[in-house]
PDB file of C-alpha atoms in Angstrom:
ATOM      1  CA  MET A1274      -2.168 -12.678   2.770  1.00 53.00           C
ATOM      2  CA  SER A1275      -5.441 -14.234   3.924  1.00 62.00           C
ATOM      3  CA  GLY A1276      -7.767 -15.284   1.138  1.00 68.00           C
ATOM      4  CA  VAL A1277      -6.233 -13.437  -1.816  1.00 79.00           C
ATOM      5  CA  PRO A1278      -4.318 -16.073  -3.836  1.00 79.00           C
ATOM      6  CA  GLN A1279      -5.307 -14.349  -7.091  1.00 82.00           C
ATOM      7  CA  GLY A1280      -3.902 -10.988  -6.086  1.00 83.00           C
ATOM      8  CA  THR A1281      -0.419 -10.055  -7.276  1.00 81.00           C
ATOM      9  CA  PHE A1282       1.026 -10.573  -3.800  1.00 80.00           C
ATOM     10  CA  GLY A1283      -0.244 -14.163  -3.580  1.00 78.00           C
ATOM     11  CA  THR A1284       0.738 -15.178  -7.117  1.00 81.00           C
ATOM     12  CA  ILE A1285       3.444 -17.852  -7.304  1.00 79.00           C
ATOM     13  CA  ASP A1286       3.897 -18.303 -11.067  1.00 81.00           C
ATOM     14  CA  HIS A1287       6.519 -15.819 -12.271  1.00 80.00           C
ATOM     15  CA  HIS A1288       4.909 -15.022 -15.611  1.00 84.00           C
ATOM     16  CA  VAL A1289       1.433 -14.587 -14.175  1.00 86.00           C
ATOM     17  CA  HIS A1290       2.890 -12.378 -11.460  1.00 84.00           C
ATOM     18  CA  ARG A1291       4.516 -10.083 -14.020  1.00 84.00           C
ATOM     19  CA  GLN A1292       1.289  -9.935 -15.985  1.00 85.00           C
ATOM     20  CA  ARG A1293      -0.792  -9.002 -12.969  1.00 86.00           C
ATOM     21  CA  ARG A1294       1.731  -6.504 -11.736  1.00 85.00           C
ATOM     22  CA  ALA A1295       1.806  -4.813 -15.141  1.00 82.00           C
ATOM     23  CA  ALA A1296      -1.989  -4.421 -14.993  1.00 82.00           C
ATOM     24  CA  VAL A1297      -1.762  -2.141 -11.948  1.00 83.00           C
ATOM     25  CA  LYS A1298       1.641  -0.575 -12.643  1.00 80.00           C
ATOM     26  CA  THR A1299       0.265   2.454 -14.452  1.00 76.00           C
ATOM     27  CA  PHE A1300      -2.438   3.002 -11.864  1.00 78.00           C
ATOM     28  CA  VAL A1301       0.105   3.233  -9.033  1.00 76.00           C
ATOM     29  CA  SER A1302       2.713   5.209 -10.985  1.00 76.00           C
ATOM     30  CA  LYS A1303       3.988   8.552  -9.724  1.00 77.00           C
ATOM     31  CA  ARG A1304       2.377  10.350 -12.628  1.00 79.00           C
ATOM     32  CA  THR A1305      -1.057   8.950 -11.881  1.00 77.00           C
ATOM     33  CA  VAL A1306      -0.722   9.690  -8.168  1.00 77.00           C
ATOM     34  CA  ARG A1307       0.241  13.284  -8.933  1.00 78.00           C
ATOM     35  CA  ASN A1308      -3.058  13.678 -10.805  1.00 79.00           C
ATOM     36  CA  VAL A1309      -5.002  13.126  -7.571  1.00 79.00           C
ATOM     37  CA  GLN A1310      -2.777  15.135  -5.241  1.00 80.00           C
ATOM     38  CA  SER A1311      -5.553  17.525  -4.324  1.00 82.00           C
ATOM     39  CA  ALA A1312      -7.676  14.656  -2.970  1.00 83.00           C
ATOM     40  CA  ILE A1313      -4.730  13.143  -1.099  1.00 84.00           C
ATOM     41  CA  ARG A1314      -3.833  16.581   0.290  1.00 86.00           C
ATOM     42  CA  ALA A1315      -7.371  16.957   1.627  1.00 89.00           C
ATOM     43  CA  VAL A1316      -6.916  13.752   3.655  1.00 90.00           C
ATOM     44  CA  ILE A1317      -3.607  15.088   5.013  1.00 90.00           C
ATOM     45  CA  HIS A1318      -5.339  18.298   6.103  1.00 92.00           C
ATOM     46  CA  GLN A1319      -7.915  16.215   7.974  1.00 92.00           C
ATOM     47  CA  LEU A1320      -5.105  14.373   9.763  1.00 93.00           C
ATOM     48  CA  CYS A1321      -3.519  17.701  10.728  1.00 93.00           C
ATOM     49  CA  ARG A1322      -6.844  18.957  12.087  1.00 93.00           C
ATOM     50  CA  ASN A1323      -7.194  15.828  14.193  1.00 94.00           C
ATOM     51  CA  LEU A1324      -3.703  16.290  15.630  1.00 93.00           C
ATOM     52  CA  ASP A1325      -4.448  19.954  16.373  1.00 93.00           C
ATOM     53  CA  GLU A1326      -7.578  18.891  18.258  1.00 93.00           C
ATOM     54  CA  TYR A1327      -5.610  16.393  20.327  1.00 92.00           C
ATOM     55  CA  GLU A1328      -3.076  19.098  21.160  1.00 91.00           C
ATOM     56  CA  ALA A1329      -5.787  21.566  22.146  1.00 92.00           C
ATOM     57  CA  SER A1330      -7.625  19.057  24.342  1.00 92.00           C
ATOM     58  CA  GLN A1331      -4.404  17.613  25.830  1.00 91.00           C
ATOM     59  CA  GLU A1332      -5.771  14.117  25.184  1.00 90.00           C
ATOM     60  CA  VAL A1333      -3.422  11.216  24.556  1.00 90.00           C
ATOM     61  CA  CYS A1334      -3.123  10.636  20.828  1.00 90.00           C
ATOM     62  CA  LEU A1335      -2.461   7.133  19.525  1.00 92.00           C
ATOM     63  CA  ILE A1336      -0.354   8.343  16.632  1.00 93.00           C
ATOM     64  CA  GLY A1337      -0.163   4.888  15.045  1.00 93.00           C
ATOM     65  CA  LEU A1338      -3.967   4.731  14.879  1.00 94.00           C
ATOM     66  CA  GLN A1339      -4.165   8.232  13.388  1.00 94.00           C
ATOM     67  CA  TYR A1340      -1.594   7.312  10.764  1.00 95.00           C
ATOM     68  CA  LEU A1341      -3.528   4.133   9.961  1.00 94.00           C
ATOM     69  CA  ALA A1342      -6.710   6.163   9.494  1.00 94.00           C
ATOM     70  CA  TRP A1343      -4.826   8.641   7.298  1.00 93.00           C
ATOM     71  CA  SER A1344      -3.156   5.997   5.125  1.00 92.00           C
ATOM     72  CA  THR A1345      -6.375   3.966   4.744  1.00 92.00           C
ATOM     73  CA  ASP A1346      -8.440   7.015   3.811  1.00 92.00           C
ATOM     74  CA  SER A1347      -5.757   8.085   1.324  1.00 89.00           C
ATOM     75  CA  VAL A1348      -5.423   4.647  -0.283  1.00 88.00           C
ATOM     76  CA  SER A1349      -9.167   3.961  -0.361  1.00 87.00           C
ATOM     77  CA  ARG A1350      -9.789   7.420  -1.838  1.00 85.00           C
ATOM     78  CA  TYR A1351      -7.286   6.589  -4.559  1.00 81.00           C
ATOM     79  CA  LEU A1352      -8.266   2.954  -5.174  1.00 83.00           C
ATOM     80  CA  GLU A1353     -12.037   3.317  -4.930  1.00 80.00           C
ATOM     81  CA  ASP A1354     -12.536   7.043  -5.482  1.00 75.00           C
ATOM     82  CA  ARG A1355     -14.071   7.243  -2.003  1.00 78.00           C
ATOM     83  CA  PRO A1356     -12.384   7.317   1.423  1.00 80.00           C
ATOM     84  CA  PHE A1357     -13.303   4.959   4.237  1.00 87.00           C
ATOM     85  CA  GLY A1358     -13.803   7.974   6.514  1.00 89.00           C
ATOM     86  CA  LEU A1359     -11.664   6.585   9.336  1.00 93.00           C
ATOM     87  CA  LEU A1360     -10.223   9.998  10.231  1.00 93.00           C
ATOM     88  CA  ASP A1361     -13.743  11.121  11.093  1.00 93.00           C
ATOM     89  CA  ASN A1362     -14.571   8.058  13.182  1.00 92.00           C
ATOM     90  CA  VAL A1363     -12.023   6.718  15.647  1.00 91.00           C
ATOM     91  CA  GLU A1364     -14.141   3.628  16.408  1.00 92.00           C
ATOM     92  CA  ARG A1365     -14.136   2.623  12.754  1.00 90.00           C
ATOM     93  CA  ALA A1366     -10.381   3.173  12.736  1.00 92.00           C
ATOM     94  CA  ARG A1367      -9.999   0.811  15.698  1.00 92.00           C
ATOM     95  CA  GLU A1368     -12.200  -1.769  13.951  1.00 89.00           C
ATOM     96  CA  TRP A1369     -10.032  -1.530  10.812  1.00 89.00           C
ATOM     97  CA  ASP A1370      -6.915  -1.924  12.978  1.00 91.00           C
ATOM     98  CA  ARG A1371      -8.390  -5.109  14.487  1.00 88.00           C
ATOM     99  CA  THR A1372      -9.239  -6.379  10.997  1.00 85.00           C
ATOM    100  CA  LEU A1373      -5.664  -5.925   9.783  1.00 86.00           C
ATOM    101  CA  LYS A1374      -4.285  -7.647  12.874  1.00 86.00           C
ATOM    102  CA  THR A1375      -6.652 -10.565  12.256  1.00 84.00           C
ATOM    103  CA  VAL A1376      -5.393 -10.827   8.653  1.00 81.00           C
ATOM    104  CA  VAL A1377      -1.824 -11.107   9.978  1.00 81.00           C
ATOM    105  CA  GLU A1378      -2.809 -13.698  12.582  1.00 82.00           C
ATOM    106  CA  LEU A1379      -4.676 -15.794   9.991  1.00 81.00           C
ATOM    107  CA  THR A1380      -1.887 -15.840   7.425  1.00 79.00           C
ATOM    108  CA  PRO A1381       0.160 -18.740   8.966  1.00 81.00           C
ATOM    109  CA  LEU A1382      -3.037 -20.798   9.306  1.00 81.00           C
ATOM    110  CA  VAL A1383      -4.135 -20.119   5.725  1.00 79.00           C
ATOM    111  CA  LYS A1384      -0.703 -21.107   4.409  1.00 77.00           C
ATOM    112  CA  GLN A1385      -1.016 -24.539   6.017  1.00 82.00           C
ATOM    113  CA  PHE A1386      -4.736 -24.976   5.277  1.00 83.00           C
ATOM    114  CA  PRO A1387      -5.358 -23.205   1.941  1.00 78.00           C
ATOM    115  CA  LEU A1388      -9.009 -24.278   1.836  1.00 82.00           C
ATOM    116  CA  PHE A1389      -9.785 -22.455   5.091  1.00 83.00           C
ATOM    117  CA  MET A1390     -10.444 -18.974   3.689  1.00 80.00           C
ATOM    118  CA  PRO A1391     -12.403 -20.116   0.597  1.00 81.00           C
ATOM    119  CA  LEU A1392     -14.682 -22.015   2.999  1.00 84.00           C
ATOM    120  CA  ILE A1393     -15.098 -19.027   5.320  1.00 83.00           C
ATOM    121  CA  LEU A1394     -15.838 -16.711   2.400  1.00 81.00           C
ATOM    122  CA  HIS A1395     -18.851 -18.860   1.476  1.00 84.00           C
ATOM    123  CA  LEU A1396     -20.356 -18.720   4.977  1.00 87.00           C
ATOM    124  CA  PRO A1397     -22.908 -16.082   6.001  1.00 88.00           C
ATOM    125  CA  GLY A1398     -21.708 -13.384   8.362  1.00 87.00           C
ATOM    126  CA  TRP A1399     -24.325 -14.209  10.998  1.00 89.00           C
ATOM    127  CA  LEU A1400     -22.798 -17.683  11.340  1.00 89.00           C
ATOM    128  CA  VAL A1401     -19.177 -16.474  11.506  1.00 86.00           C
ATOM    129  CA  GLU A1402     -19.806 -13.613  13.948  1.00 87.00           C
ATOM    130  CA  PRO A1403     -20.528 -15.689  17.105  1.00 88.00           C
ATOM    131  CA  ILE A1404     -17.624 -18.025  16.298  1.00 82.00           C
ATOM    132  CA  SER A1405     -15.059 -15.292  15.686  1.00 81.00           C
ATOM    133  CA  PRO A1406     -16.009 -11.596  15.490  1.00 83.00           C
ATOM    134  CA  ALA A1407     -12.492 -10.790  14.289  1.00 77.00           C
ATOM    135  CA  LEU A1408     -12.795 -13.307  11.447  1.00 80.00           C
ATOM    136  CA  ASN A1409     -16.119 -11.791  10.487  1.00 84.00           C
ATOM    137  CA  LEU A1410     -14.371  -8.425  10.084  1.00 81.00           C
ATOM    138  CA  VAL A1411     -12.135 -10.019   7.476  1.00 81.00           C
ATOM    139  CA  LEU A1412     -15.184 -11.577   5.802  1.00 85.00           C
ATOM    140  CA  ARG A1413     -16.903  -8.189   5.611  1.00 86.00           C
ATOM    141  CA  MET A1414     -13.791  -6.639   4.134  1.00 84.00           C
ATOM    142  CA  HIS A1415     -13.659  -9.280   1.377  1.00 86.00           C
ATOM    143  CA  ARG A1416     -17.339  -8.861   0.551  1.00 88.00           C
ATOM    144  CA  ARG A1417     -17.078  -5.084   0.341  1.00 86.00           C
ATOM    145  CA  MET A1418     -14.409  -5.446  -2.347  1.00 86.00           C
ATOM    146  CA  GLN A1419     -16.394  -8.143  -4.162  1.00 88.00           C
ATOM    147  CA  ARG A1420     -19.460  -5.899  -4.370  1.00 89.00           C
ATOM    148  CA  ARG A1421     -17.400  -3.030  -5.801  1.00 87.00           C
ATOM    149  CA  ALA A1422     -15.700  -5.321  -8.336  1.00 88.00           C
ATOM    150  CA  HIS A1423     -18.955  -6.917  -9.516  1.00 89.00           C
ATOM    151  CA  LYS A1424     -20.507  -3.471  -9.864  1.00 88.00           C
ATOM    152  CA  ALA A1425     -17.571  -2.235 -11.953  1.00 85.00           C
ATOM    153  CA  CYS A1426     -17.760  -5.311 -14.217  1.00 87.00           C
ATOM    154  CA  ALA A1427     -21.499  -4.861 -14.663  1.00 87.00           C
ATOM    155  CA  GLU A1428     -21.098  -1.194 -15.540  1.00 82.00           C
ATOM    156  CA  ILE A1429     -18.386  -1.807 -18.106  1.00 74.00           C
ATOM    157  CA  THR A1430     -20.564  -4.322 -19.974  1.00 63.00           C
ATOM    158  CA  THR A1431     -23.301  -1.687 -20.304  1.00 57.00           C
ATOM    159  CA  PRO A1432     -22.648   0.349 -23.459  1.00 51.00           C
ATOM    160  CA  PRO A1433     -22.446   4.110 -22.894  1.00 51.00           C
ATOM    161  CA  PRO A1434     -25.033   6.359 -24.555  1.00 52.00           C
ATOM    162  CA  SER A1435     -24.211   7.344 -28.115  1.00 51.00           C
ATOM    163  CA  PRO A1436     -22.654  10.798 -28.431  1.00 52.00           C
ATOM    164  CA  PRO A1437     -24.609  13.460 -30.325  1.00 53.00           C
ATOM    165  CA  PRO A1438     -23.702  13.761 -34.003  1.00 51.00           C
ATOM    166  CA  ALA A1439     -20.811  16.095 -34.664  1.00 47.00           C
ATOM    167  CA  SER A1440     -21.633  19.379 -36.317  1.00 46.00           C
ATOM    168  CA  SER A1441     -19.645  20.215 -39.405  1.00 43.00           C
ATOM    169  CA  SER A1442     -19.444  23.809 -38.214  1.00 47.00           C
ATOM    170  CA  GLN A1443     -17.722  22.837 -34.996  1.00 45.00           C
ATOM    171  CA  PRO A1444     -13.935  22.251 -35.173  1.00 46.00           C
ATOM    172  CA  PHE A1445     -12.645  18.937 -33.848  1.00 39.00           C
ATOM    173  CA  HIS A1446     -10.464  19.182 -30.757  1.00 43.00           C
ATOM    174  CA  PRO A1447      -8.836  15.853 -29.803  1.00 41.00           C
ATOM    175  CA  SER A1448      -8.443  15.310 -26.092  1.00 41.00           C
ATOM    176  CA  THR A1449      -6.680  12.835 -23.866  1.00 42.00           C
ATOM    177  CA  PRO A1450      -9.095  10.424 -22.168  1.00 42.00           C
ATOM    178  CA  PRO A1451      -9.152  10.768 -18.380  1.00 47.00           C
ATOM    179  CA  SER A1452      -7.358   8.268 -16.197  1.00 47.00           C
ATOM    180  CA  PRO A1453      -9.529   5.455 -14.815  1.00 48.00           C
ATOM    181  CA  PRO A1454     -11.111   6.704 -11.559  1.00 65.00           C
ATOM    182  CA  ASN A1455     -10.516   3.535  -9.535  1.00 82.00           C
ATOM    183  CA  ILE A1456      -8.530   0.320  -9.487  1.00 86.00           C
ATOM    184  CA  TYR A1457     -11.445  -1.776 -10.754  1.00 86.00           C
ATOM    185  CA  ASP A1458     -11.875   0.280 -13.923  1.00 85.00           C
ATOM    186  CA  ALA A1459      -8.099   0.481 -14.369  1.00 84.00           C
ATOM    187  CA  ILE A1460      -7.748  -3.324 -14.482  1.00 87.00           C
ATOM    188  CA  LEU A1461     -10.808  -3.734 -16.691  1.00 87.00           C
ATOM    189  CA  ALA A1462      -9.388  -1.161 -19.121  1.00 85.00           C
ATOM    190  CA  THR A1463      -6.044  -2.961 -19.392  1.00 84.00           C
ATOM    191  CA  THR A1464      -5.620  -4.574 -22.818  1.00 84.00           C
ATOM    192  CA  SER A1465      -2.462  -6.549 -22.022  1.00 82.00           C
ATOM    193  CA  ILE A1466      -4.189  -9.167 -19.836  1.00 85.00           C
ATOM    194  CA  PRO A1467      -6.592 -11.959 -20.888  1.00 87.00           C
ATOM    195  CA  PRO A1468     -10.305 -11.864 -19.979  1.00 87.00           C
ATOM    196  CA  SER A1469      -9.736 -14.435 -17.226  1.00 86.00           C
ATOM    197  CA  GLU A1470      -7.684 -11.825 -15.346  1.00 88.00           C
ATOM    198  CA  LYS A1471     -10.696  -9.502 -15.378  1.00 89.00           C
ATOM    199  CA  ASP A1472     -12.916 -11.810 -13.354  1.00 90.00           C
ATOM    200  CA  PRO A1473     -14.599  -9.698 -10.637  1.00 89.00           C
ATOM    201  CA  ASP A1474     -13.485 -11.954  -7.786  1.00 89.00           C
ATOM    202  CA  ARG A1475      -9.869 -11.743  -8.944  1.00 90.00           C
ATOM    203  CA  ILE A1476     -10.099  -7.961  -9.276  1.00 89.00           C
ATOM    204  CA  ALA A1477     -11.567  -7.778  -5.767  1.00 89.00           C
ATOM    205  CA  GLN A1478      -8.582  -9.713  -4.415  1.00 88.00           C
ATOM    206  CA  GLU A1479      -6.198  -7.347  -6.195  1.00 89.00           C
ATOM    207  CA  ALA A1480      -7.942  -4.313  -4.730  1.00 88.00           C
ATOM    208  CA  LEU A1481      -7.898  -5.822  -1.260  1.00 87.00           C
ATOM    209  CA  THR A1482      -4.172  -6.596  -1.546  1.00 86.00           C
ATOM    210  CA  LEU A1483      -3.401  -2.998  -2.495  1.00 86.00           C
ATOM    211  CA  LEU A1484      -5.617  -1.589   0.226  1.00 87.00           C
ATOM    212  CA  VAL A1485      -4.153  -3.666   3.051  1.00 85.00           C
ATOM    213  CA  GLY A1486      -0.581  -3.380   1.796  1.00 82.00           C
ATOM    214  CA  GLY A1487      -0.794   0.335   1.163  1.00 84.00           C
ATOM    215  CA  SER A1488      -2.480   1.323   4.409  1.00 86.00           C
ATOM    216  CA  SER A1489      -0.868  -0.839   7.086  1.00 86.00           C
ATOM    217  CA  THR A1490       2.730  -0.569   5.880  1.00 86.00           C
ATOM    218  CA  SER A1491       2.563   3.196   5.357  1.00 88.00           C
ATOM    219  CA  ALA A1492       1.092   3.732   8.809  1.00 91.00           C
ATOM    220  CA  ARG A1493       3.798   1.667  10.534  1.00 90.00           C
ATOM    221  CA  VAL A1494       6.573   3.442   8.646  1.00 89.00           C
ATOM    222  CA  MET A1495       5.168   6.850   9.570  1.00 90.00           C
ATOM    223  CA  ALA A1496       4.767   5.946  13.230  1.00 91.00           C
ATOM    224  CA  ARG A1497       8.356   4.701  13.500  1.00 90.00           C
ATOM    225  CA  LEU A1498       9.683   7.683  11.565  1.00 88.00           C
ATOM    226  CA  THR A1499       7.855  10.032  13.907  1.00 90.00           C
ATOM    227  CA  PHE A1500       9.507   8.420  16.903  1.00 91.00           C
ATOM    228  CA  HIS A1501      13.011   8.410  15.445  1.00 89.00           C
ATOM    229  CA  ILE A1502      12.821  11.919  13.992  1.00 88.00           C
ATOM    230  CA  THR A1503      11.487  13.504  17.170  1.00 89.00           C
ATOM    231  CA  SER A1504      14.140  11.630  19.161  1.00 89.00           C
ATOM    232  CA  ASN A1505      16.968  13.005  16.988  1.00 88.00           C
ATOM    233  CA  PRO A1506      16.914  16.846  16.988  1.00 89.00           C
ATOM    234  CA  ALA A1507      19.750  17.120  14.439  1.00 87.00           C
ATOM    235  CA  VAL A1508      17.906  14.858  11.991  1.00 85.00           C
ATOM    236  CA  SER A1509      14.691  16.737  12.674  1.00 86.00           C
ATOM    237  CA  ARG A1510      16.225  20.123  11.866  1.00 87.00           C
ATOM    238  CA  ARG A1511      17.759  18.898   8.595  1.00 84.00           C
ATOM    239  CA  LEU A1512      14.528  17.194   7.554  1.00 82.00           C
ATOM    240  CA  PHE A1513      12.414  20.274   8.182  1.00 82.00           C
ATOM    241  CA  ALA A1514      14.860  22.388   6.200  1.00 82.00           C
ATOM    242  CA  ASP A1515      14.476  20.053   3.218  1.00 79.00           C
ATOM    243  CA  LEU A1516      10.693  20.008   3.576  1.00 76.00           C
ATOM    244  CA  GLN A1517      10.505  23.781   3.675  1.00 77.00           C
ATOM    245  CA  ALA A1518      12.519  23.898   0.468  1.00 77.00           C
ATOM    246  CA  ALA A1519      10.404  21.195  -1.170  1.00 70.00           C
ATOM    247  CA  PHE A1520       6.876  22.425  -0.438  1.00 67.00           C
ATOM    248  CA  PRO A1521       4.521  23.292  -1.975  1.00 57.00           C
ATOM    249  CA  HIS A1522       5.658  22.074  -5.378  1.00 56.00           C
ATOM    250  CA  ASP A1523       7.956  19.057  -5.281  1.00 50.00           C
ATOM    251  CA  TYR A1524       6.838  16.953  -2.314  1.00 48.00           C
ATOM    252  CA  GLY A1525      10.255  15.585  -1.485  1.00 43.00           C
ATOM    253  CA  ASN A1526      11.529  14.488  -4.880  1.00 51.00           C
ATOM    254  CA  ASP A1527      15.309  14.572  -5.039  1.00 49.00           C
ATOM    255  CA  TYR A1528      15.700  16.131  -1.605  1.00 50.00           C
ATOM    256  CA  PRO A1529      18.437  13.994  -0.013  1.00 56.00           C
ATOM    257  CA  THR A1530      17.498  14.219   3.657  1.00 53.00           C
ATOM    258  CA  VAL A1531      13.839  13.436   2.921  1.00 53.00           C
ATOM    259  CA  THR A1532      14.813  10.339   0.947  1.00 55.00           C
ATOM    260  CA  ALA A1533      17.495   9.232   3.409  1.00 54.00           C
ATOM    261  CA  THR A1534      15.180   9.608   6.401  1.00 53.00           C
ATOM    262  CA  ALA A1535      12.514   7.489   4.760  1.00 53.00           C
ATOM    263  CA  GLU A1536      14.957   4.687   3.949  1.00 54.00           C
ATOM    264  CA  PRO A1537      14.936   2.010   6.668  1.00 49.00           C
ATOM    265  CA  SER A1538      18.096   2.348   8.702  1.00 42.00           C
ATOM    266  CA  HIS A1539      18.761  -1.353   8.617  1.00 38.00           C
ATOM    267  CA  PRO A1540      19.276  -3.466   5.001  1.00 34.00           C
ATOM    268  CA  GLU A1541      24.442 -11.490   0.584  1.00 34.00           C
ATOM    269  CA  LEU A1542      21.621 -13.048  -0.839  1.00 34.00           C
ATOM    270  CA  GLU A1543      21.043 -16.789  -0.286  1.00 38.00           C
ATOM    271  CA  GLN A1544      22.382 -19.050  -2.977  1.00 38.00           C
ATOM    272  CA  LEU A1545      18.977 -19.231  -4.621  1.00 37.00           C
ATOM    273  CA  GLU A1546      20.390 -21.066  -7.620  1.00 39.00           C
ATOM    274  CA  ARG A1547      20.690 -24.142  -5.421  1.00 41.00           C
ATOM    275  CA  ILE A1548      16.892 -24.254  -5.129  1.00 41.00           C
ATOM    276  CA  SER A1549      14.821 -25.882  -7.816  1.00 45.00           C
ATOM    277  CA  TYR A1550      13.501 -23.277 -10.218  1.00 45.00           C
ATOM    278  CA  LEU A1551      10.060 -24.869  -9.830  1.00 48.00           C
ATOM    279  CA  ALA A1552       9.912 -23.948  -6.138  1.00 49.00           C
ATOM    280  CA  PRO A1553       8.334 -20.619  -5.131  1.00 53.00           C
ATOM    281  CA  VAL A1554      11.087 -18.640  -3.460  1.00 55.00           C
ATOM    282  CA  SER A1555      10.810 -16.128  -0.693  1.00 62.00           C
ATOM    283  CA  MET A1556      13.350 -14.640   1.668  1.00 66.00           C
ATOM    284  CA  THR A1557      13.666 -13.200   5.155  1.00 75.00           C
ATOM    285  CA  ILE A1558      14.582  -9.613   4.389  1.00 80.00           C
ATOM    286  CA  SER A1559      15.676  -8.842   7.956  1.00 82.00           C
ATOM    287  CA  SER A1560      18.613 -11.239   7.567  1.00 84.00           C
ATOM    288  CA  ILE A1561      19.959  -8.836   4.956  1.00 85.00           C
ATOM    289  CA  LEU A1562      18.712  -5.502   6.260  1.00 86.00           C
ATOM    290  CA  MET A1563      20.064  -6.213   9.732  1.00 88.00           C
ATOM    291  CA  ASP A1564      23.402  -7.763   8.676  1.00 89.00           C
ATOM    292  CA  PRO A1565      26.230  -5.725  10.283  1.00 91.00           C
ATOM    293  CA  SER A1566      28.664  -6.975   7.642  1.00 90.00           C
ATOM    294  CA  ILE A1567      26.573  -5.046   5.091  1.00 89.00           C
ATOM    295  CA  PHE A1568      25.140  -2.130   7.049  1.00 90.00           C
ATOM    296  CA  HIS A1569      27.127  -0.469   9.788  1.00 88.00           C
ATOM    297  CA  ASP A1570      25.219  -0.458  13.086  1.00 90.00           C
ATOM    298  CA  PRO A1571      22.008  -1.694  11.411  1.00 89.00           C
ATOM    299  CA  TYR A1572      19.793  -1.288  14.482  1.00 89.00           C
ATOM    300  CA  SER A1573      20.460   2.446  14.754  1.00 88.00           C
ATOM    301  CA  PHE A1574      18.522   5.193  12.999  1.00 87.00           C
ATOM    302  CA  LEU A1575      21.268   6.653  10.796  1.00 86.00           C
ATOM    303  CA  PRO A1576      19.925   8.538   7.766  1.00 86.00           C
ATOM    304  CA  ASP A1577      23.473   9.700   6.999  1.00 85.00           C
ATOM    305  CA  ARG A1578      24.289   6.205   5.771  1.00 87.00           C
ATOM    306  CA  TRP A1579      22.273   7.081   2.656  1.00 86.00           C
ATOM    307  CA  LEU A1580      23.998  10.446   2.141  1.00 84.00           C
ATOM    308  CA  SER A1581      27.521   9.230   1.383  1.00 82.00           C
ATOM    309  CA  ASP A1582      29.539  11.187  -1.191  1.00 85.00           C
ATOM    310  CA  ASP A1583      31.173   7.937  -2.328  1.00 87.00           C
ATOM    311  CA  PRO A1584      29.190   6.660  -5.347  1.00 88.00           C
ATOM    312  CA  GLU A1585      30.619   3.140  -4.943  1.00 89.00           C
ATOM    313  CA  GLU A1586      29.415   2.985  -1.345  1.00 88.00           C
ATOM    314  CA  GLN A1587      25.995   4.270  -2.363  1.00 88.00           C
ATOM    315  CA  ALA A1588      25.787   1.644  -5.117  1.00 88.00           C
ATOM    316  CA  ARG A1589      26.800  -1.059  -2.645  1.00 89.00           C
ATOM    317  CA  LEU A1590      24.074  -0.066  -0.195  1.00 88.00           C
ATOM    318  CA  GLU A1591      21.431   0.130  -2.886  1.00 87.00           C
ATOM    319  CA  LYS A1592      22.372  -3.368  -4.048  1.00 86.00           C
ATOM    320  CA  PHE A1593      21.541  -4.815  -0.639  1.00 86.00           C
ATOM    321  CA  PHE A1594      18.563  -2.569   0.097  1.00 86.00           C
ATOM    322  CA  VAL A1595      15.735  -5.094  -0.235  1.00 82.00           C
ATOM    323  CA  PRO A1596      12.624  -3.639   1.406  1.00 77.00           C
ATOM    324  CA  PHE A1597       9.267  -5.357   1.288  1.00 67.00           C
ATOM    325  CA  GLY A1598       7.996  -5.419  -2.301  1.00 61.00           C
ATOM    326  CA  LYS A1599      11.335  -5.306  -4.063  1.00 63.00           C
ATOM    327  CA  GLY A1600      11.621  -8.068  -6.644  1.00 55.00           C
ATOM    328  CA  THR A1601       9.790  -9.082  -9.785  1.00 50.00           C
TER     329      THR A1601
END
């Protein structure tokens, strides 16, 4: 991704990658996410209100843009303890959409000219804006994260005020310390990484990677799911039945139709051992996910493929299910 070589996603060295991934693993765990469900639910309610307003006004709703605003507000609320507020401002949502598209367009260029983004990041915004307004959006996004990371690092070096002396008459009640409120504090509180991994610029790149990856991908998945589910009444009925059984407590855990519908309805690895172990390896996941010798009719939306009663068939599918992010 553009300009984030120190984020987990841009890390080539295997051992460093595992180290950096471990630093954020707890923060993005299911347990930690469950602790902030009320905040995430509030963002979902705002999305529902927006959709109700579109229905009442009979205006055309760009559902992909609404999902992007929802996912970005949810992820930013979780990562930074404050939402971007895109659901309340459609123009800001469009600007964020343009920023993400610019990141995608820049990625091939940055891969070939790795010094391009470091150079741009040192230029003032007023100079970049007339050359490329879209590129300046990316620059602003980087600098927002850098400010937050530097602030978090500065705050953690300031010692907290001393607690009042304990009274002998008051019983001691041990308590569990609260989870870190944002991704910056979570990385800074990690003891398993060296101080060099807690550099504010590196933390900013990590936060930016999670924000872009968590918002854009979730929005695209939701938009495509909405199309396929509404186009398949039988799937829609089964999904709603599972959702009605799941809410308000479980949120889809272990409900087969919910899980099967969310699985991409499309998933033999290359002989990677032939490649030098010193070479960074990547793969084109569509060559596996869309292989008809592995997945029957891979271009069709078939949630039932994930609901087989044959455990061997299920194990076979899971072996070749390699969505984005699966790996180290």
